[in-house]
């Protein structure tokens, strides 16, 4: 029960419980079933298929302050109201990227989204009388929209939560981001240097590092901030379509190493993304740029890497 003096928030959470057999298969289940299935084998297309299960929307109203994050509220619900609610998080301050979801239809992180920024006052539905006619009150007739709100005085509003779009949901707010991680892995997301370390005038190794100048670092430093949260992929209408596009996050990781002066595989990396599902699939919608929690202008970076691949 919420005290009258406290402010509250209502979370409308899209919940999902997979069918038991799907959960069994996702855990590794029967190896025979996986091998004999024509759709098995863990391909990305199989991973992207939406699992079947029970779906519903559940509302929770709890005490909250405007400065609280949505993650704070979910933790309160999990600890005091409903321990069955599933969501993923780790660092709690925008560094790990594990808690990307859809908030009011926008992909973003739970831990950096405040109630102040995301709570919306519900729109009052028009009153309809027994004969189906809409009843217009005095306030509405005079255009005083605020006065028609039915929100209680201490309510900060409503926030709608759903799993990250573009990925199959696993349970409640947890989406399976393996398709994105697999695409990143395929593009060898690690430094491939020439193995030649800096030496002194006498020929001795003087630093077990591959050195570079600040201006060389500046070419990829921002890109190296990517935390593989999937927010850009959840915003991309082409990535959501299935296997047609390897996705903006994979291209950001590839670009990070292509722009690194210490890496020796830039040409091979560009060949790897010069494919129909690589840079050619990007439609320059630039929805990927809008909500990157690390401040990467994903659309602009994609544009730059497309130009670089074409020019090589
Ligand atoms: S580019 Fe930004 S939005 Fe995309 S995965 Fe990396 S951190 Fe997340
Ligand atoms: S919990 Fe780590 S980024 Fe939100």
CSV table of C-alpha atoms and ligand atoms in Angstrom, one decimal:
chain,number,residue,atom,x,y,z
A,1,UNK,CA,0.0,0.0,0.0
A,2,UNK,CA,1.4,3.4,-1.0
A,3,UNK,CA,1.2,6.2,1.6
A,4,UNK,CA,-0.9,9.2,0.4
A,5,UNK,CA,2.0,11.7,0.7
A,6,UNK,CA,4.4,9.7,-1.5
A,7,UNK,CA,4.6,10.0,-5.2
A,8,UNK,CA,4.0,6.9,-7.3
A,9,UNK,CA,4.7,5.5,-10.7
A,10,UNK,CA,2.9,2.8,-12.7
A,11,UNK,CA,5.0,0.4,-14.7
A,12,UNK,CA,3.1,-1.4,-17.5
A,13,UNK,CA,5.3,-4.4,-18.2
A,14,UNK,CA,5.0,-6.6,-21.2
A,15,UNK,CA,5.6,-10.0,-19.8
A,16,UNK,CA,6.4,-13.3,-21.5
A,17,UNK,CA,6.8,-16.8,-20.3
A,18,UNK,CA,8.1,-19.2,-23.0
A,19,UNK,CA,6.6,-22.6,-23.4
A,20,UNK,CA,8.4,-25.2,-21.3
A,21,UNK,CA,9.7,-27.1,-24.2
A,22,UNK,CA,11.3,-24.0,-25.7
A,23,UNK,CA,13.0,-23.2,-22.4
A,24,UNK,CA,14.3,-26.8,-22.3
A,25,UNK,CA,15.7,-26.5,-25.8
A,26,UNK,CA,17.2,-23.0,-25.1
A,27,UNK,CA,19.1,-24.6,-22.2
A,28,UNK,CA,20.7,-27.1,-24.5
A,29,UNK,CA,17.9,-29.7,-24.0
A,30,UNK,CA,18.1,-32.9,-26.0
A,31,UNK,CA,21.1,-33.0,-28.3
A,32,UNK,CA,19.3,-35.4,-30.6
A,33,UNK,CA,16.4,-32.9,-31.0
A,34,UNK,CA,18.8,-30.2,-32.0
A,35,UNK,CA,20.7,-32.3,-34.6
A,36,UNK,CA,17.7,-33.7,-36.3
A,37,UNK,CA,15.7,-30.5,-36.5
A,38,UNK,CA,15.8,-28.9,-39.9
A,39,UNK,CA,15.8,-25.6,-38.2
A,40,UNK,CA,18.2,-26.5,-35.4
A,41,UNK,CA,22.0,-26.0,-35.2
A,42,UNK,CA,21.8,-22.6,-33.5
A,43,UNK,CA,21.7,-20.5,-36.7
A,44,UNK,CA,21.0,-16.8,-36.4
A,45,UNK,CA,17.7,-17.2,-38.2
A,46,UNK,CA,16.6,-19.9,-35.7
A,47,UNK,CA,17.8,-17.7,-32.9
A,48,UNK,CA,15.7,-14.8,-34.2
A,49,UNK,CA,12.5,-16.7,-34.5
A,50,UNK,CA,10.1,-15.5,-31.8
A,51,UNK,CA,9.5,-18.2,-29.3
A,52,UNK,CA,6.0,-19.2,-28.4
A,53,UNK,CA,4.6,-18.7,-24.9
A,54,UNK,CA,2.2,-16.8,-22.7
A,55,UNK,CA,2.2,-13.0,-23.2
A,56,UNK,CA,0.4,-10.4,-21.1
A,57,UNK,CA,0.7,-6.9,-19.8
A,58,UNK,CA,1.0,-6.4,-16.0
A,59,UNK,CA,0.7,-3.2,-14.2
A,60,UNK,CA,2.6,-2.4,-11.0
A,61,UNK,CA,2.1,0.9,-9.0
A,62,UNK,CA,4.8,1.6,-6.5
A,63,UNK,CA,6.2,4.5,-4.5
A,64,UNK,CA,8.9,6.3,-6.5
A,65,UNK,CA,10.7,9.6,-6.7
A,66,UNK,CA,11.2,11.5,-9.9
A,67,UNK,CA,15.0,11.0,-9.7
A,68,UNK,CA,14.7,7.2,-9.4
A,69,UNK,CA,15.7,5.1,-12.4
A,70,UNK,CA,13.4,2.6,-14.0
A,71,UNK,CA,15.9,0.0,-12.9
A,72,UNK,CA,15.4,1.1,-9.3
A,73,UNK,CA,11.6,0.6,-9.7
A,74,UNK,CA,12.0,-2.8,-11.2
A,75,UNK,CA,14.3,-3.9,-8.3
A,76,UNK,CA,11.7,-2.6,-5.8
A,77,UNK,CA,9.0,-4.6,-7.6
A,78,UNK,CA,11.2,-7.7,-7.7
A,79,UNK,CA,12.1,-7.5,-4.0
A,80,UNK,CA,8.8,-6.5,-2.5
A,81,UNK,CA,5.9,-7.2,-4.9
A,82,UNK,CA,6.6,-9.8,-7.6
A,83,UNK,CA,9.8,-12.0,-7.5
A,84,UNK,CA,8.8,-13.7,-10.8
A,85,UNK,CA,9.4,-10.5,-12.8
A,86,UNK,CA,12.5,-11.1,-15.0
A,87,UNK,CA,14.9,-8.5,-16.3
A,88,UNK,CA,18.7,-8.3,-16.8
A,89,UNK,CA,21.2,-5.8,-15.4
A,90,UNK,CA,24.7,-5.8,-14.0
A,91,UNK,CA,26.6,-2.5,-13.4
A,92,UNK,CA,23.7,-0.3,-12.7
A,93,UNK,CA,25.3,2.8,-14.2
A,94,UNK,CA,25.4,2.6,-18.0
A,95,UNK,CA,28.7,0.7,-18.4
A,96,UNK,CA,27.8,-2.9,-19.2
A,97,UNK,CA,24.9,-2.6,-21.7
A,98,UNK,CA,23.1,-5.6,-20.3
A,99,UNK,CA,19.8,-3.9,-19.5
A,100,UNK,CA,18.6,-2.5,-22.8
A,101,UNK,CA,14.8,-2.6,-23.2
A,102,UNK,CA,12.1,-0.7,-24.9
A,103,UNK,CA,10.8,2.2,-22.7
A,104,UNK,CA,7.6,3.8,-24.1
A,105,UNK,CA,8.6,2.2,-27.4
A,106,UNK,CA,12.1,3.6,-27.4
A,107,UNK,CA,15.2,1.3,-27.0
A,108,UNK,CA,17.3,2.5,-24.1
A,109,UNK,CA,18.9,1.4,-20.9
A,110,UNK,CA,16.9,0.7,-17.7
A,111,UNK,CA,19.7,2.1,-15.4
A,112,UNK,CA,20.0,5.5,-17.0
A,113,UNK,CA,16.3,6.1,-17.6
A,114,UNK,CA,14.8,8.3,-14.9
A,115,UNK,CA,11.2,8.4,-13.9
A,116,UNK,CA,11.3,12.2,-14.4
A,117,UNK,CA,12.2,11.7,-18.0
A,118,UNK,CA,10.0,8.8,-19.0
A,119,UNK,CA,6.8,8.8,-17.0
A,120,UNK,CA,3.8,10.0,-19.0
A,121,UNK,CA,0.5,11.2,-17.7
A,122,UNK,CA,-2.2,8.9,-19.0
A,123,UNK,CA,-4.5,10.5,-21.6
A,124,UNK,CA,-8.1,10.7,-20.2
A,125,UNK,CA,-10.4,8.5,-22.4
A,126,UNK,CA,-13.6,10.3,-23.5
A,127,UNK,CA,-16.7,9.4,-21.6
A,128,UNK,CA,-19.3,7.6,-23.7
A,129,UNK,CA,-22.9,7.4,-22.6
A,130,UNK,CA,-25.3,4.5,-22.9
A,131,UNK,CA,-26.3,5.5,-26.4
A,132,UNK,CA,-22.7,5.7,-27.6
A,133,UNK,CA,-22.4,9.5,-27.6
A,134,UNK,CA,-19.2,11.0,-26.3
A,135,UNK,CA,-19.8,13.2,-23.3
A,136,UNK,CA,-17.8,16.5,-23.3
A,137,UNK,CA,-17.2,17.9,-19.9
A,138,UNK,CA,-16.9,21.7,-19.2
A,139,UNK,CA,-13.1,21.6,-19.0
A,140,UNK,CA,-12.7,19.7,-22.3
A,141,UNK,CA,-15.2,21.9,-24.0
A,142,UNK,CA,-13.2,25.0,-23.0
A,143,UNK,CA,-9.9,23.3,-24.1
A,144,UNK,CA,-8.5,22.9,-20.7
A,145,UNK,CA,-6.8,19.6,-21.4
A,146,UNK,CA,-4.9,19.5,-18.1
A,147,UNK,CA,-8.0,19.6,-16.1
A,148,UNK,CA,-9.4,16.6,-17.9
A,149,UNK,CA,-6.5,14.3,-16.7
A,150,UNK,CA,-7.7,11.5,-14.5
A,151,UNK,CA,-4.2,10.9,-13.1
A,152,UNK,CA,-4.1,10.9,-9.3
A,153,UNK,CA,-2.4,13.9,-7.8
A,154,UNK,CA,0.5,11.9,-6.4
A,155,UNK,CA,1.1,9.9,-9.5
A,156,UNK,CA,4.2,10.7,-11.5
A,157,UNK,CA,2.7,8.9,-14.5
A,158,UNK,CA,2.9,5.6,-16.4
A,159,UNK,CA,5.9,4.0,-18.1
A,160,UNK,CA,5.5,1.1,-20.6
A,161,UNK,CA,8.3,-1.5,-20.7
A,162,UNK,CA,8.9,-4.2,-23.3
A,163,UNK,CA,11.9,-6.3,-24.3
A,164,UNK,CA,14.4,-4.8,-26.7
A,165,UNK,CA,12.8,-4.9,-30.2
A,166,UNK,CA,14.5,-6.8,-33.0
A,167,UNK,CA,15.5,-9.7,-30.8
A,168,UNK,CA,13.5,-12.7,-29.7
A,169,UNK,CA,12.3,-12.3,-26.1
A,170,UNK,CA,13.5,-15.0,-23.6
A,171,UNK,CA,11.4,-14.1,-20.6
A,172,UNK,CA,9.6,-10.8,-19.6
A,173,UNK,CA,12.1,-8.0,-20.3
A,174,UNK,CA,15.0,-10.2,-21.2
A,175,UNK,CA,15.8,-10.4,-24.9
A,176,UNK,CA,18.1,-12.9,-26.6
A,177,UNK,CA,20.9,-10.7,-27.9
A,178,UNK,CA,23.0,-13.6,-29.2
A,179,UNK,CA,22.3,-12.8,-32.9
A,180,UNK,CA,24.1,-9.4,-32.3
A,181,UNK,CA,27.0,-11.0,-30.3
A,182,UNK,CA,27.5,-13.7,-33.0
A,183,UNK,CA,27.7,-11.1,-35.7
A,184,UNK,CA,30.3,-9.1,-33.7
A,185,UNK,CA,32.3,-12.3,-33.0
A,186,UNK,CA,32.3,-13.2,-36.8
A,187,UNK,CA,34.1,-9.9,-37.5
A,188,UNK,CA,37.1,-10.7,-35.2
A,189,UNK,CA,36.6,-8.0,-32.6
A,190,UNK,CA,40.1,-7.9,-31.3
A,191,UNK,CA,43.4,-6.2,-32.2
A,192,UNK,CA,45.5,-8.0,-34.8
A,193,UNK,CA,48.8,-6.2,-34.5
A,194,UNK,CA,52.0,-7.0,-36.3
A,195,UNK,CA,53.7,-8.3,-33.2
A,196,UNK,CA,56.6,-5.7,-33.5
A,197,UNK,CA,57.1,-4.0,-30.1
A,198,UNK,CA,58.9,-0.7,-29.6
A,199,UNK,CA,62.6,-1.1,-28.9
A,200,UNK,CA,65.4,1.0,-27.5
A,201,UNK,CA,68.4,2.1,-29.5
A,202,UNK,CA,70.1,-1.1,-28.3
A,203,UNK,CA,67.4,-3.2,-29.7
A,204,UNK,CA,65.7,-4.1,-26.3
A,205,UNK,CA,62.0,-4.0,-25.9
A,206,UNK,CA,61.2,-0.9,-23.9
A,207,UNK,CA,57.4,-1.1,-23.8
A,208,UNK,CA,55.2,-4.1,-24.0
A,209,UNK,CA,52.7,-2.1,-25.9
A,210,UNK,CA,51.9,-1.1,-29.5
A,211,UNK,CA,52.4,2.6,-29.4
A,212,UNK,CA,50.4,5.2,-31.3
A,213,UNK,CA,50.1,9.0,-31.4
A,214,UNK,CA,47.1,10.8,-29.8
A,215,UNK,CA,45.7,11.7,-33.3
A,216,UNK,CA,45.8,8.0,-34.3
A,217,UNK,CA,43.9,7.2,-31.1
A,218,UNK,CA,41.3,9.9,-31.8
A,219,UNK,CA,40.3,8.1,-35.0
A,220,UNK,CA,38.7,5.2,-33.1
A,221,UNK,CA,38.5,6.2,-29.4
A,222,UNK,CA,34.8,7.1,-29.5
A,223,UNK,CA,34.0,3.8,-31.3
A,224,UNK,CA,35.8,1.8,-28.6
A,225,UNK,CA,33.2,3.0,-26.1
A,226,UNK,CA,30.6,0.7,-27.6
A,227,UNK,CA,29.2,-1.6,-24.9
A,228,UNK,CA,27.3,-3.9,-27.3
A,229,UNK,CA,24.0,-3.0,-25.6
A,230,UNK,CA,21.9,-3.5,-28.8
A,231,UNK,CA,20.0,-0.2,-28.5
A,232,UNK,CA,21.1,0.8,-32.0
A,233,UNK,CA,20.1,-2.6,-33.4
A,234,UNK,CA,16.7,-2.4,-31.6
A,235,UNK,CA,16.2,1.0,-33.3
A,236,UNK,CA,17.2,-0.2,-36.8
A,237,UNK,CA,14.3,-1.1,-39.0
A,238,UNK,CA,16.6,-3.1,-41.4
A,239,UNK,CA,18.2,-5.2,-38.6
A,240,UNK,CA,14.7,-6.1,-37.3
A,241,UNK,CA,13.9,-7.7,-40.6
A,242,UNK,CA,15.9,-10.8,-39.9
A,243,UNK,CA,19.2,-11.9,-41.5
A,244,UNK,CA,19.3,-9.2,-44.2
A,245,UNK,CA,21.7,-7.0,-42.2
A,246,UNK,CA,24.5,-7.8,-39.8
A,247,UNK,CA,23.5,-4.7,-37.9
A,248,UNK,CA,25.0,-1.4,-36.8
A,249,UNK,CA,26.7,-2.7,-33.6
A,250,UNK,CA,28.8,-5.3,-35.6
A,251,UNK,CA,29.8,-2.6,-38.1
A,252,UNK,CA,30.8,-0.2,-35.3
A,253,UNK,CA,33.1,-2.9,-33.9
A,254,UNK,CA,34.6,-3.6,-37.3
A,255,UNK,CA,35.1,0.1,-37.9
A,256,UNK,CA,36.8,0.4,-34.5
A,257,UNK,CA,39.6,-1.9,-35.6
A,258,UNK,CA,39.7,-0.7,-39.2
A,259,UNK,CA,40.5,2.8,-37.8
A,260,UNK,CA,43.1,1.6,-35.4
A,261,UNK,CA,46.6,2.3,-36.7
A,262,UNK,CA,48.0,-0.7,-34.8
A,263,UNK,CA,45.8,-3.2,-36.6
A,264,UNK,CA,47.2,-5.0,-39.7
A,265,UNK,CA,43.9,-6.5,-41.0
A,266,UNK,CA,42.0,-3.4,-42.2
A,267,UNK,CA,41.7,-4.7,-45.8
A,268,UNK,CA,40.5,-8.1,-44.7
A,269,UNK,CA,38.0,-6.5,-42.3
A,270,UNK,CA,36.7,-4.3,-45.1
A,271,UNK,CA,36.3,-7.3,-47.3
A,272,UNK,CA,34.3,-9.1,-44.5
A,273,UNK,CA,31.7,-6.3,-44.3
A,274,UNK,CA,31.6,-5.6,-48.1
A,275,UNK,CA,28.7,-8.0,-48.5
A,276,UNK,CA,25.0,-7.9,-49.2
A,277,UNK,CA,24.2,-8.2,-45.6
A,278,UNK,CA,27.0,-5.9,-44.6
A,279,UNK,CA,27.5,-2.2,-45.5
A,280,UNK,CA,25.3,-2.7,-48.6
A,281,UNK,CA,22.3,-3.5,-46.5
A,282,UNK,CA,22.4,-0.2,-44.5
A,283,UNK,CA,19.7,2.1,-45.8
A,284,UNK,CA,21.0,5.2,-43.9
A,285,UNK,CA,17.7,5.6,-41.9
A,286,UNK,CA,20.0,6.7,-39.0
A,287,UNK,CA,17.5,5.6,-36.4
A,288,UNK,CA,20.5,3.9,-34.9
A,289,UNK,CA,22.1,7.3,-33.9
A,290,UNK,CA,19.3,8.5,-31.7
A,291,UNK,CA,19.7,6.7,-28.4
A,292,UNK,CA,23.2,5.3,-28.2
A,293,UNK,CA,24.0,5.5,-24.5
A,294,UNK,CA,27.7,6.0,-25.2
A,295,UNK,CA,27.1,9.0,-27.4
A,296,UNK,CA,28.3,7.3,-30.6
A,297,UNK,CA,26.8,8.9,-33.7
A,298,UNK,CA,26.2,5.4,-35.1
A,299,UNK,CA,24.6,6.6,-38.4
A,300,UNK,CA,27.4,9.0,-39.1
A,301,UNK,CA,30.0,6.3,-38.3
A,302,UNK,CA,28.2,3.9,-40.6
A,303,UNK,CA,28.2,6.5,-43.4
A,304,UNK,CA,32.0,6.9,-42.9
A,305,UNK,CA,32.7,3.1,-43.0
A,306,UNK,CA,30.5,2.7,-46.1
A,307,UNK,CA,32.6,5.4,-47.8
A,308,UNK,CA,35.8,3.9,-46.7
A,309,UNK,CA,34.9,0.4,-48.0
A,310,UNK,CA,33.8,1.8,-51.4
A,311,UNK,CA,37.0,3.8,-51.7
A,312,UNK,CA,39.5,1.0,-51.0
B,1,LIG,S1,26.9,1.6,-30.8
B,1,LIG,FE1,25.9,2.5,-29.0
B,1,LIG,S2,23.8,1.8,-29.1
B,1,LIG,FE2,25.0,0.5,-30.5
B,1,LIG,S3,25.5,-1.3,-29.3
B,1,LIG,FE3,27.3,0.2,-29.2
B,1,LIG,S4,26.8,1.3,-27.3
B,1,LIG,FE4,24.9,0.3,-27.8
B,2,LIG,S1,23.1,-2.2,-15.8
B,2,LIG,FE1,25.0,-2.0,-16.9
B,2,LIG,S2,24.4,-0.5,-18.5
B,2,LIG,FE2,22.6,-0.6,-17.3
